[in-house]
Amino acid sequence: MTQGWRVQAPVVAVVALGGGAGAAARYAAALWWPTRSGGFPWTTFWVNVAGCAAMGLLMVAVTEVWDVHRLVRPFLGTGVLGGFTTFSTYAADMRGLLADGHPGTGLAYLAATPLAALTAVWLASWAARRTPKRRRSPG
């Protein structure tokens, strides 16, 4: 039990540090680009899409391209990008749009966010996998 904690404590610490940094970046984005009441929540939408694209790049980089320290993946993936993306805010935004009488905007947001996020992961992963292959192939 004590040995397990000694191994896991650094992971918990880097996830907490990364999560704080990611959440602070997301909060800053919400302050810089506030969403007007009843409007499409573009900031949350783009935060989630950008975070998912970064996750696609990161996962390819740390699993297929580089050998990285064991704490890099939990710091960047679970911590920074987990704190940056916000699918709970997505759900709350969706609920707010419906409750405030904007069902069209809410349903568009409901459909567009997961579609764009999954597309971003796929495109970023695909692009990341192609880039090293080009570098490795002789002219």
Coordinates of N, CA, C and O in Angstrom, one line a residue:
M1 N 0.8 -1.2 0.0 CA 0.0 0.0 0.0 C 0.9 1.2 0.0 O 0.7 2.1 -0.8
T2 N 1.9 1.3 0.9 CA 2.7 2.5 1.0 C 3.6 2.6 -0.3 O 3.7 3.7 -0.8
Q3 N 4.0 1.4 -0.8 CA 4.8 1.5 -2.1 C 4.0 2.0 -3.2 O 4.4 2.7 -4.0
G4 N 2.7 1.6 -3.3 CA 1.8 2.0 -4.3 C 1.6 3.5 -4.3 O 1.6 4.2 -5.3
W5 N 1.5 4.1 -3.1 CA 1.3 5.5 -2.9 C 2.5 6.2 -3.4 O 2.4 7.3 -4.0
R6 N 3.7 5.7 -3.1 CA 5.0 6.3 -3.5 C 5.1 6.4 -5.0 O 5.6 7.3 -5.5
V7 N 4.6 5.4 -5.7 CA 4.6 5.4 -7.1 C 3.5 6.3 -7.7 O 3.7 7.1 -8.6
Q8 N 2.3 6.3 -7.1 CA 1.2 7.1 -7.6 C 1.2 8.6 -7.2 O 0.7 9.4 -7.9
A9 N 1.9 8.9 -6.1 CA 1.9 10.3 -5.6 C 2.4 11.3 -6.6 O 1.8 12.4 -6.9
P10 N 3.5 11.0 -7.3 CA 3.9 12.0 -8.4 C 2.9 12.1 -9.5 O 2.8 13.2 -10.1
V11 N 2.2 11.0 -9.8 CA 1.2 11.1 -10.9 C 0.1 12.0 -10.5 O -0.4 12.8 -11.2
V12 N -0.4 11.8 -9.2 CA -1.5 12.6 -8.7 C -1.0 14.1 -8.7 O -1.8 15.0 -9.1
A13 N 0.2 14.3 -8.3 CA 0.7 15.7 -8.3 C 0.8 16.4 -9.6 O 0.3 17.5 -9.8
V14 N 1.3 15.7 -10.6 CA 1.3 16.3 -12.0 C 0.0 16.4 -12.6 O -0.3 17.4 -13.3
V15 N -1.0 15.5 -12.3 CA -2.3 15.7 -12.8 C -3.0 16.9 -12.2 O -3.6 17.7 -12.9
A16 N -2.7 17.1 -10.9 CA -3.3 18.3 -10.2 C -2.7 19.6 -10.8 O -3.4 20.5 -11.0
L17 N -1.4 19.6 -11.0 CA -0.7 20.8 -11.5 C -1.2 21.1 -12.9 O -1.5 22.2 -13.3
G18 N -1.3 20.0 -13.7 CA -1.7 20.2 -15.1 C -3.2 20.6 -15.2 O -3.6 21.5 -16.0
G19 N -4.0 20.0 -14.3 CA -5.4 20.3 -14.3 C -5.7 21.8 -13.9 O -6.5 22.5 -14.5
G20 N -4.9 22.3 -13.0 CA -5.0 23.7 -12.6 C -4.6 24.6 -13.8 O -5.3 25.6 -14.0
A21 N -3.5 24.3 -14.5 CA -3.1 25.1 -15.6 C -4.1 25.0 -16.7 O -4.5 26.1 -17.3
G22 N -4.7 23.9 -17.0 CA -5.7 23.8 -18.1 C -7.0 24.5 -17.7 O -7.5 25.2 -18.6
A23 N -7.4 24.3 -16.5 CA -8.6 25.0 -16.1 C -8.4 26.5 -16.1 O -9.4 27.3 -16.5
A24 N -7.3 27.0 -15.7 CA -7.0 28.4 -15.8 C -7.0 29.0 -17.2 O -7.5 30.1 -17.5
A25 N -6.4 28.2 -18.1 CA -6.5 28.6 -19.5 C -7.9 28.6 -20.1 O -8.3 29.6 -20.8
R26 N -8.7 27.7 -19.7 CA -10.1 27.7 -20.1 C -10.9 28.9 -19.5 O -11.6 29.5 -20.2
Y27 N -10.6 29.2 -18.3 CA -11.3 30.3 -17.6 C -10.9 31.6 -18.3 O -11.7 32.5 -18.6
A28 N -9.6 31.7 -18.6 CA -9.1 32.9 -19.4 C -9.8 33.0 -20.7 O -10.2 34.1 -21.1
A29 N -10.0 31.9 -21.4 CA -10.6 32.0 -22.7 C -12.1 32.4 -22.5 O -12.6 33.2 -23.3
A30 N -12.7 32.0 -21.5 CA -14.1 32.4 -21.2 C -14.2 33.9 -20.9 O -15.2 34.6 -21.2
L31 N -13.2 34.4 -20.3 CA -13.1 35.9 -20.0 C -12.9 36.7 -21.2 O -13.4 37.8 -21.4
W32 N -12.0 36.2 -22.1 CA -11.6 36.9 -23.3 C -12.7 36.9 -24.3 O -12.9 37.9 -25.0
W33 N -13.4 35.8 -24.4 CA -14.5 35.7 -25.4 C -15.8 35.2 -24.8 O -16.2 34.1 -24.9
P34 N -16.4 36.1 -24.0 CA -17.6 35.8 -23.3 C -18.8 35.5 -24.3 O -18.8 36.0 -25.4
T35 N -19.6 34.6 -23.9 CA -20.8 34.2 -24.8 C -22.0 35.0 -24.3 O -22.3 35.1 -23.1
R36 N -22.7 35.7 -25.3 CA -23.8 36.4 -24.9 C -25.0 35.5 -24.6 O -25.0 34.4 -25.1
S37 N -25.9 35.9 -23.7 CA -27.0 35.1 -23.3 C -27.8 34.7 -24.5 O -28.2 35.5 -25.3
G38 N -28.1 33.4 -24.5 CA -28.9 32.8 -25.6 C -28.1 32.6 -26.9 O -28.7 32.0 -27.8
G39 N -26.9 33.0 -27.0 CA -26.1 32.8 -28.2 C -25.4 31.4 -28.2 O -25.3 30.8 -27.1
F40 N -24.9 31.1 -29.3 CA -24.1 29.8 -29.4 C -22.9 30.0 -28.6 O -22.1 30.9 -28.7
P41 N -22.6 29.0 -27.7 CA -21.4 29.1 -26.8 C -20.1 28.8 -27.6 O -19.5 27.8 -27.4
W42 N -19.7 29.7 -28.4 CA -18.5 29.5 -29.3 C -17.2 29.2 -28.5 O -16.4 28.4 -28.9
T43 N -17.1 29.9 -27.4 CA -15.8 29.7 -26.6 C -15.7 28.3 -26.1 O -14.7 27.7 -26.3
T44 N -16.7 27.8 -25.5 CA -16.7 26.4 -25.0 C -16.6 25.4 -26.1 O -15.8 24.5 -26.0
F45 N -17.3 25.7 -27.2 CA -17.2 24.9 -28.4 C -15.7 24.8 -28.9 O -15.2 23.7 -29.1
W46 N -15.1 25.9 -29.1 CA -13.7 25.9 -29.6 C -12.7 25.4 -28.6 O -11.7 24.8 -29.0
V47 N -12.9 25.7 -27.3 CA -12.1 25.1 -26.3 C -12.1 23.6 -26.4 O -11.0 22.9 -26.4
N48 N -13.3 23.0 -26.5 CA -13.4 21.6 -26.6 C -12.8 21.0 -27.9 O -12.1 20.0 -27.8
V49 N -13.0 21.7 -28.9 CA -12.5 21.2 -30.2 C -10.9 21.3 -30.2 O -10.2 20.4 -30.6
A50 N -10.4 22.4 -29.7 CA -8.9 22.6 -29.7 C -8.3 21.6 -28.7 O -7.3 21.0 -29.0
G51 N -9.0 21.4 -27.6 CA -8.4 20.4 -26.6 C -8.5 19.0 -27.2 O -7.5 18.2 -26.9
C52 N -9.5 18.7 -27.9 CA -9.5 17.3 -28.5 C -8.5 17.2 -29.6 O -7.9 16.1 -29.7
A53 N -8.3 18.2 -30.4 CA -7.2 18.2 -31.4 C -5.8 18.0 -30.7 O -5.0 17.2 -31.1
A54 N -5.6 18.7 -29.6 CA -4.3 18.6 -28.9 C -4.2 17.2 -28.3 O -3.1 16.7 -28.3
M55 N -5.3 16.6 -27.9 CA -5.2 15.3 -27.3 C -4.8 14.3 -28.4 O -4.1 13.4 -28.1
G56 N -5.4 14.5 -29.6 CA -5.0 13.6 -30.7 C -3.5 13.7 -31.0 O -2.9 12.6 -31.2
L57 N -3.0 14.9 -31.1 CA -1.6 15.1 -31.3 C -0.7 14.5 -30.2 O 0.2 13.8 -30.4
L58 N -1.2 14.7 -29.0 CA -0.4 14.3 -27.8 C -0.3 12.7 -27.8 O 0.7 12.2 -27.5
M59 N -1.5 12.1 -28.0 CA -1.5 10.6 -27.8 C -0.6 10.0 -28.9 O 0.1 9.0 -28.6
V60 N -0.6 10.5 -30.1 CA 0.3 9.9 -31.1 C 1.7 10.2 -30.8 O 2.6 9.3 -30.9
A61 N 2.0 11.4 -30.3 CA 3.4 11.8 -30.0 C 3.9 10.9 -28.9 O 5.1 10.4 -29.0
V62 N 3.2 10.7 -27.8 CA 3.7 10.0 -26.6 C 3.6 8.5 -26.8 O 4.2 7.8 -26.0
T63 N 2.8 8.0 -27.7 CA 2.7 6.5 -27.8 C 3.4 6.0 -29.0 O 3.7 4.8 -29.1
E64 N 3.6 6.8 -30.1 CA 4.1 6.3 -31.3 C 5.3 7.0 -31.8 O 6.0 6.5 -32.7
V65 N 5.6 8.2 -31.3 CA 6.8 8.9 -31.9 C 7.9 9.0 -30.9 O 9.1 8.7 -31.2
W66 N 7.7 9.5 -29.7 CA 8.7 9.8 -28.7 C 8.6 8.9 -27.5 O 7.5 8.5 -27.1
D67 N 9.8 8.6 -26.9 CA 9.8 8.0 -25.6 C 9.8 9.2 -24.6 O 10.8 10.0 -24.7
V68 N 8.8 9.3 -23.8 CA 8.8 10.4 -22.9 C 8.8 9.9 -21.4 O 8.5 8.7 -21.2
H69 N 9.1 10.8 -20.5 CA 9.0 10.5 -19.1 C 7.6 10.0 -18.7 O 6.7 10.5 -19.3
R70 N 7.5 9.1 -17.8 CA 6.2 8.5 -17.4 C 5.2 9.6 -16.9 O 4.0 9.3 -16.8
L71 N 5.7 10.8 -16.5 CA 4.8 11.8 -16.0 C 4.3 12.7 -17.1 O 3.4 13.5 -16.8
V72 N 4.8 12.7 -18.3 CA 4.4 13.6 -19.3 C 3.0 13.4 -19.7 O 2.2 14.3 -19.8
R73 N 2.6 12.1 -20.0 CA 1.3 11.8 -20.4 C 0.2 12.2 -19.4 O -0.8 12.9 -19.7
P74 N 0.4 11.8 -18.1 CA -0.6 12.3 -17.1 C -0.7 13.8 -16.9 O -1.7 14.4 -16.7
F75 N 0.5 14.4 -17.0 CA 0.5 15.9 -16.8 C -0.2 16.6 -18.0 O -1.1 17.4 -17.7
L76 N 0.2 16.2 -19.2 CA -0.5 16.9 -20.4 C -1.9 16.4 -20.7 O -2.8 17.2 -21.0
G77 N -2.0 15.1 -20.7 CA -3.3 14.5 -21.2 C -4.4 14.6 -20.1 O -5.4 15.3 -20.3
T78 N -4.1 14.0 -19.0 CA -5.2 14.0 -18.0 C -5.2 15.4 -17.3 O -6.3 15.9 -17.0
G79 N -4.1 16.0 -17.0 CA -4.0 17.2 -16.3 C -4.4 18.4 -17.2 O -5.5 18.9 -17.1
V80 N -3.5 18.9 -18.0 CA -3.7 20.1 -18.8 C -4.9 20.0 -19.7 O -5.8 20.9 -19.6
L81 N -4.9 19.0 -20.5 CA -6.1 18.9 -21.5 C -7.4 18.5 -20.8 O -8.4 18.9 -21.2
G82 N -7.3 17.7 -19.8 CA -8.5 17.4 -19.0 C -9.1 18.6 -18.3 O -10.3 18.7 -18.2
G83 N -8.2 19.4 -17.8 CA -8.7 20.7 -17.2 C -9.1 21.7 -18.2 O -10.0 22.6 -17.9
F84 N -8.5 21.7 -19.4 CA -8.8 22.7 -20.4 C -10.2 22.4 -21.0 O -11.0 23.3 -21.2
T85 N -10.4 21.1 -21.5 CA -11.7 20.8 -22.1 C -12.8 20.7 -21.0 O -12.5 20.5 -19.8
T86 N -14.0 21.0 -21.5 CA -15.1 21.1 -20.5 C -16.4 20.6 -21.1 O -17.2 21.4 -21.6
F87 N -16.6 19.3 -21.0 CA -17.8 18.8 -21.5 C -18.9 18.9 -20.4 O -20.1 18.8 -20.8
S88 N -18.6 19.2 -19.2 CA -19.6 19.5 -18.2 C -20.2 20.9 -18.5 O -21.4 21.1 -18.4
T89 N -19.4 21.8 -18.9 CA -19.9 23.1 -19.3 C -20.7 23.0 -20.6 O -21.7 23.7 -20.7
Y90 N -20.3 22.2 -21.5 CA -21.1 21.9 -22.7 C -22.5 21.5 -22.3 O -23.5 22.0 -22.8
A91 N -22.6 20.5 -21.4 CA -23.9 20.0 -20.9 C -24.7 21.2 -20.2 O -25.9 21.3 -20.5
A92 N -24.0 21.9 -19.4 CA -24.7 23.0 -18.7 C -25.2 24.1 -19.7 O -26.3 24.7 -19.6
D93 N -24.3 24.4 -20.7 CA -24.7 25.4 -21.7 C -25.9 24.9 -22.5 O -26.8 25.7 -22.8
M94 N -25.9 23.6 -22.8 CA -27.0 23.0 -23.6 C -28.3 23.1 -22.8 O -29.3 23.6 -23.3
R95 N -28.2 22.8 -21.5 CA -29.4 22.9 -20.6 C -29.9 24.3 -20.5 O -31.1 24.6 -20.6
G96 N -29.0 25.3 -20.4 CA -29.3 26.7 -20.3 C -30.0 27.2 -21.5 O -31.0 28.0 -21.5
L97 N -29.5 26.8 -22.7 CA -30.1 27.2 -23.9 C -31.5 26.7 -24.1 O -32.5 27.5 -24.5
L98 N -31.8 25.5 -23.7 CA -33.1 24.9 -23.8 C -34.0 25.6 -22.7 O -35.2 25.9 -23.0
A99 N -33.5 25.8 -21.5 CA -34.3 26.4 -20.5 C -34.7 27.9 -20.8 O -35.7 28.4 -20.4
D100 N -33.8 28.6 -21.5 CA -34.0 30.0 -21.8 C -34.8 30.2 -23.1 O -34.9 31.3 -23.6
G101 N -35.3 29.1 -23.7 CA -36.1 29.2 -24.9 C -35.3 29.3 -26.2 O -35.8 30.0 -27.1
H102 N -34.2 28.7 -26.3 CA -33.4 28.7 -27.5 C -33.1 27.2 -28.0 O -32.0 26.8 -28.0
P103 N -34.2 26.5 -28.3 CA -34.0 25.1 -28.6 C -33.2 24.9 -29.9 O -32.4 23.9 -30.0
G104 N -33.4 25.7 -30.9 CA -32.6 25.5 -32.1 C -31.1 25.7 -31.9 O -30.3 24.8 -32.4
T105 N -30.7 26.7 -31.2 CA -29.3 26.9 -30.9 C -28.8 25.8 -30.0 O -27.7 25.2 -30.2
G106 N -29.6 25.4 -29.0 CA -29.2 24.3 -28.1 C -29.0 23.0 -28.9 O -28.0 22.2 -28.6
L107 N -29.9 22.6 -29.8 CA -29.8 21.4 -30.5 C -28.6 21.4 -31.5 O -27.9 20.4 -31.7
A108 N -28.4 22.6 -32.1 CA -27.2 22.7 -33.0 C -25.9 22.5 -32.2 O -25.0 21.8 -32.6
Y109 N -25.9 23.1 -31.0 CA -24.7 23.0 -30.1 C -24.6 21.5 -29.7 O -23.5 21.0 -29.6
L110 N -25.7 20.9 -29.3 CA -25.7 19.5 -28.9 C -25.1 18.6 -30.0 O -24.3 17.7 -29.7
A111 N -25.4 18.8 -31.2 CA -25.0 18.0 -32.3 C -23.6 18.4 -32.7 O -22.7 17.5 -33.0
A112 N -23.3 19.6 -32.8 CA -22.0 20.1 -33.4 C -20.8 19.8 -32.5 O -19.7 19.5 -33.0
T113 N -21.0 19.9 -31.2 CA -19.8 19.8 -30.3 C -19.2 18.4 -30.4 O -18.0 18.2 -30.7
P114 N -19.9 17.3 -30.2 CA -19.3 16.0 -30.3 C -18.8 15.7 -31.7 O -17.7 15.0 -31.8
L115 N -19.5 16.1 -32.7 CA -19.1 15.8 -34.0 C -17.7 16.6 -34.3 O -16.8 16.0 -34.8
A116 N -17.7 17.8 -33.9 CA -16.4 18.6 -34.2 C -15.3 18.1 -33.3 O -14.1 18.0 -33.8
A117 N -15.6 17.7 -32.1 CA -14.5 17.2 -31.2 C -13.9 15.9 -31.7 O -12.7 15.7 -31.7
L118 N -14.8 15.0 -32.1 CA -14.3 13.7 -32.6 C -13.6 13.9 -33.9 O -12.6 13.2 -34.1
T119 N -14.1 14.8 -34.7 CA -13.4 15.0 -36.0 C -12.0 15.6 -35.7 O -11.0 15.3 -36.4
A120 N -11.9 16.5 -34.7 CA -10.6 17.1 -34.4 C -9.6 16.1 -33.9 O -8.4 16.1 -34.3
V121 N -10.1 15.2 -33.1 CA -9.2 14.1 -32.6 C -8.7 13.3 -33.8 O -7.5 13.0 -33.9
W122 N -9.6 12.9 -34.6 CA -9.2 12.1 -35.8 C -8.3 12.8 -36.7 O -7.3 12.2 -37.1
L123 N -8.6 14.0 -37.1 CA -7.7 14.8 -38.0 C -6.3 15.0 -37.4 O -5.3 14.9 -38.1
A124 N -6.3 15.4 -36.1 CA -5.0 15.6 -35.5 C -4.2 14.4 -35.4 O -3.0 14.4 -35.7
S125 N -4.8 13.3 -35.1 CA -4.1 12.0 -35.0 C -3.6 11.6 -36.4 O -2.5 11.1 -36.5
W126 N -4.4 11.7 -37.4 CA -4.1 11.4 -38.7 C -2.9 12.3 -39.2 O -1.9 11.7 -39.7
A127 N -3.0 13.5 -38.9 CA -1.9 14.5 -39.3 C -0.6 14.1 -38.6 O 0.5 14.1 -39.2
A128 N -0.7 13.8 -37.3 CA 0.5 13.5 -36.5 C 1.1 12.2 -37.0 O 2.4 12.1 -37.0
R129 N 0.4 11.3 -37.4 CA 0.9 10.0 -37.9 C 1.6 10.2 -39.3 O 2.5 9.5 -39.6
R130 N 1.1 11.1 -40.1 CA 1.7 11.3 -41.4 C 3.0 12.1 -41.3 O 3.9 11.8 -42.1
T131 N 3.1 13.0 -40.4 CA 4.3 13.8 -40.3 C 5.6 13.0 -40.1 O 6.5 13.2 -40.8
P132 N 5.6 12.2 -39.1 CA 6.9 11.4 -38.9 C 7.2 10.5 -40.0 O 8.3 10.3 -40.4
K133 N 6.2 9.9 -40.7 CA 6.4 9.1 -41.8 C 7.1 9.8 -42.9 O 8.0 9.3 -43.6
R134 N 6.7 11.1 -43.1 CA 7.3 11.9 -44.2 C 8.8 12.1 -43.8 O 9.6 12.1 -44.7
R135 N 9.1 12.4 -42.6 CA 10.4 12.7 -42.1 C 11.3 11.4 -42.3 O 12.5 11.5 -42.6
R136 N 10.8 10.3 -42.0 CA 11.6 9.1 -42.0 C 11.8 8.6 -43.4 O 12.8 7.9 -43.7
S137 N 10.9 8.9 -44.4 CA 11.1 8.4 -45.7 C 12.1 9.2 -46.5 O 12.0 10.4 -46.5
P138 N 13.1 8.6 -47.1 CA 14.1 9.4 -47.8 C 13.5 10.0 -49.1 O 12.7 9.3 -49.7
G139 N 13.8 11.2 -49.4 CA 13.3 12.0 -50.4 C 12.6 11.4 -51.5 O 12.0 11.5 -52.4

